[in-house]
C-alpha positions in Angstrom: 11.9 5.7 -126.7 11.4 2.0 -126.1 7.8 2.3 -127.1 8.7 3.8 -130.5 11.4 1.3 -131.2 9.3 -1.7 -130.2 6.4 -0.4 -132.3 8.5 0.2 -135.5 10.2 -3.2 -135.2 7.0 -5.1 -134.6 5.1 -3.3 -137.4 7.8 -4.4 -139.9 7.7 -8.0 -138.7 3.9 -8.0 -138.5 3.4 -6.8 -142.0 5.6 -9.7 -143.3 3.6 -12.1 -141.2 0.2 -10.8 -142.2 0.8 -11.0 -145.9 0.3 -14.7 -146.2 -1.1 -16.0 -149.5 -4.1 -17.6 -147.9 -7.4 -15.7 -148.1 -9.5 -15.8 -145.0 -13.3 -15.6 -145.0 -15.0 -12.6 -143.6 -16.1 -14.4 -140.5 -12.5 -15.3 -139.5 -11.3 -11.9 -140.4 -13.9 -10.2 -138.1 -13.1 -12.8 -135.4 -9.4 -11.9 -135.7 -10.1 -8.1 -135.7 -12.2 -8.4 -132.5 -10.0 -10.8 -130.6 -6.7 -9.3 -131.4 -7.1 -6.0 -129.5 -8.7 -7.8 -126.5 -5.7 -10.1 -126.1 -3.4 -7.2 -126.7 -5.0 -5.4 -123.8 -4.6 -8.5 -121.6 -0.9 -8.8 -122.5 -0.4 -5.0 -122.0 -1.9 -5.2 -118.5 0.1 -8.3 -117.7 3.3 -6.6 -118.9 2.9 -3.9 -116.2 2.4 -6.6 -113.5 5.9 -8.1 -113.9 8.9 -6.8 -112.0 11.6 -8.1 -114.3 12.4 -5.9 -117.3 12.8 -8.7 -119.8 9.3 -10.1 -119.0 7.9 -6.6 -119.3 9.5 -6.1 -122.7 8.4 -9.5 -124.0 4.8 -9.0 -122.9 4.7 -5.4 -124.0 6.0 -6.4 -127.5 3.3 -9.1 -127.8 0.7 -6.6 -126.7 1.7 -4.1 -129.3 1.7 -6.7 -132.0 -1.8 -7.7 -131.1 -3.2 -4.2 -130.6 -1.8 -2.8 -133.9 -2.7 -6.0 -135.9 -6.0 -4.3 -136.8 -4.4 -1.3 -138.5 -3.3 -3.1 -141.7 -6.7 -4.4 -142.7 -8.3 -1.0 -142.1 -5.7 0.7 -144.2 -6.2 -1.9 -146.9 -9.9 -1.3 -147.1 -9.3 2.5 -147.0 -6.9 2.3 -149.9 -8.7 -0.1 -152.1 -12.2 1.4 -151.8 -11.3 4.6 -153.6 -9.9 5.5 -157.0 -6.1 6.0 -157.1 -6.2 9.8 -157.2 -8.0 10.0 -153.8 -5.9 7.4 -151.9 -3.4 9.8 -150.5 -6.1 12.0 -149.1 -8.0 9.1 -147.7 -4.9 7.8 -145.9 -4.1 11.3 -144.5 -7.7 11.7 -143.3 -7.6 8.2 -141.7 -4.3 8.9 -139.9 -5.5 12.3 -138.6 -8.8 10.8 -137.4 -6.9 8.0 -135.6 -4.7 10.5 -133.8 -7.5 13.0 -133.1 -10.0 10.4 -131.8 -7.6 7.7 -130.7 -4.3 7.3 -129.0 -2.7 10.8 -129.0 -5.1 12.9 -127.0 -5.9 10.3 -124.3 -2.8 10.8 -122.1 -2.7 14.6 -122.3 -6.5 14.8 -121.6 -6.1 12.6 -118.6 -3.3 14.8 -117.4 -5.4 18.0 -117.8 -8.3 16.4 -115.9 -5.9 15.3 -113.2 -4.5 18.8 -112.6 -7.7 20.7 -112.9 -9.9 18.5 -110.6 -9.3 17.3 -107.1 -7.5 14.0 -106.7 -10.4 11.8 -105.8 -12.5 12.9 -108.8 -9.5 12.7 -111.1 -8.7 9.2 -110.0 -12.3 8.1 -110.7 -12.2 9.8 -114.1 -8.9 8.2 -114.9 -10.3 4.8 -114.0 -13.4 5.3 -116.1 -11.2 6.4 -119.1 -9.0 3.3 -118.7 -12.1 1.0 -118.4 -13.6 2.5 -121.5 -10.2 2.2 -123.4 -10.0 -1.5 -122.4 -13.6 -2.1 -123.5 -13.1 -0.4 -126.9 
């Protein structure tokens, strides 16, 4: 519940912040797109290290802002690279592919692996999945 509320509030505020009139060069754009998820992962890991709830919420909100900052440019390119009649289909396909290959199946798959394999192998697999997620 908190995750959904924080995500929706931050996406609204992020969209207003990202729509600045200045145009960045491709180099700075790629630098932003690569650095933003990295620092988002750092803030997300840091959020779970705090014992106070307010610090957790602040760091978790910052991490979500940084992790999801790459979604708007990708959607912009997806929308403006096609003719208007194909834009809804392109956005639907992009959303489905993000959910199929990205955030949605990761937790259920880790749970299935955890219950179907013994604990030591499951913990190793979970650590490998988390390491790969952080690296991506």
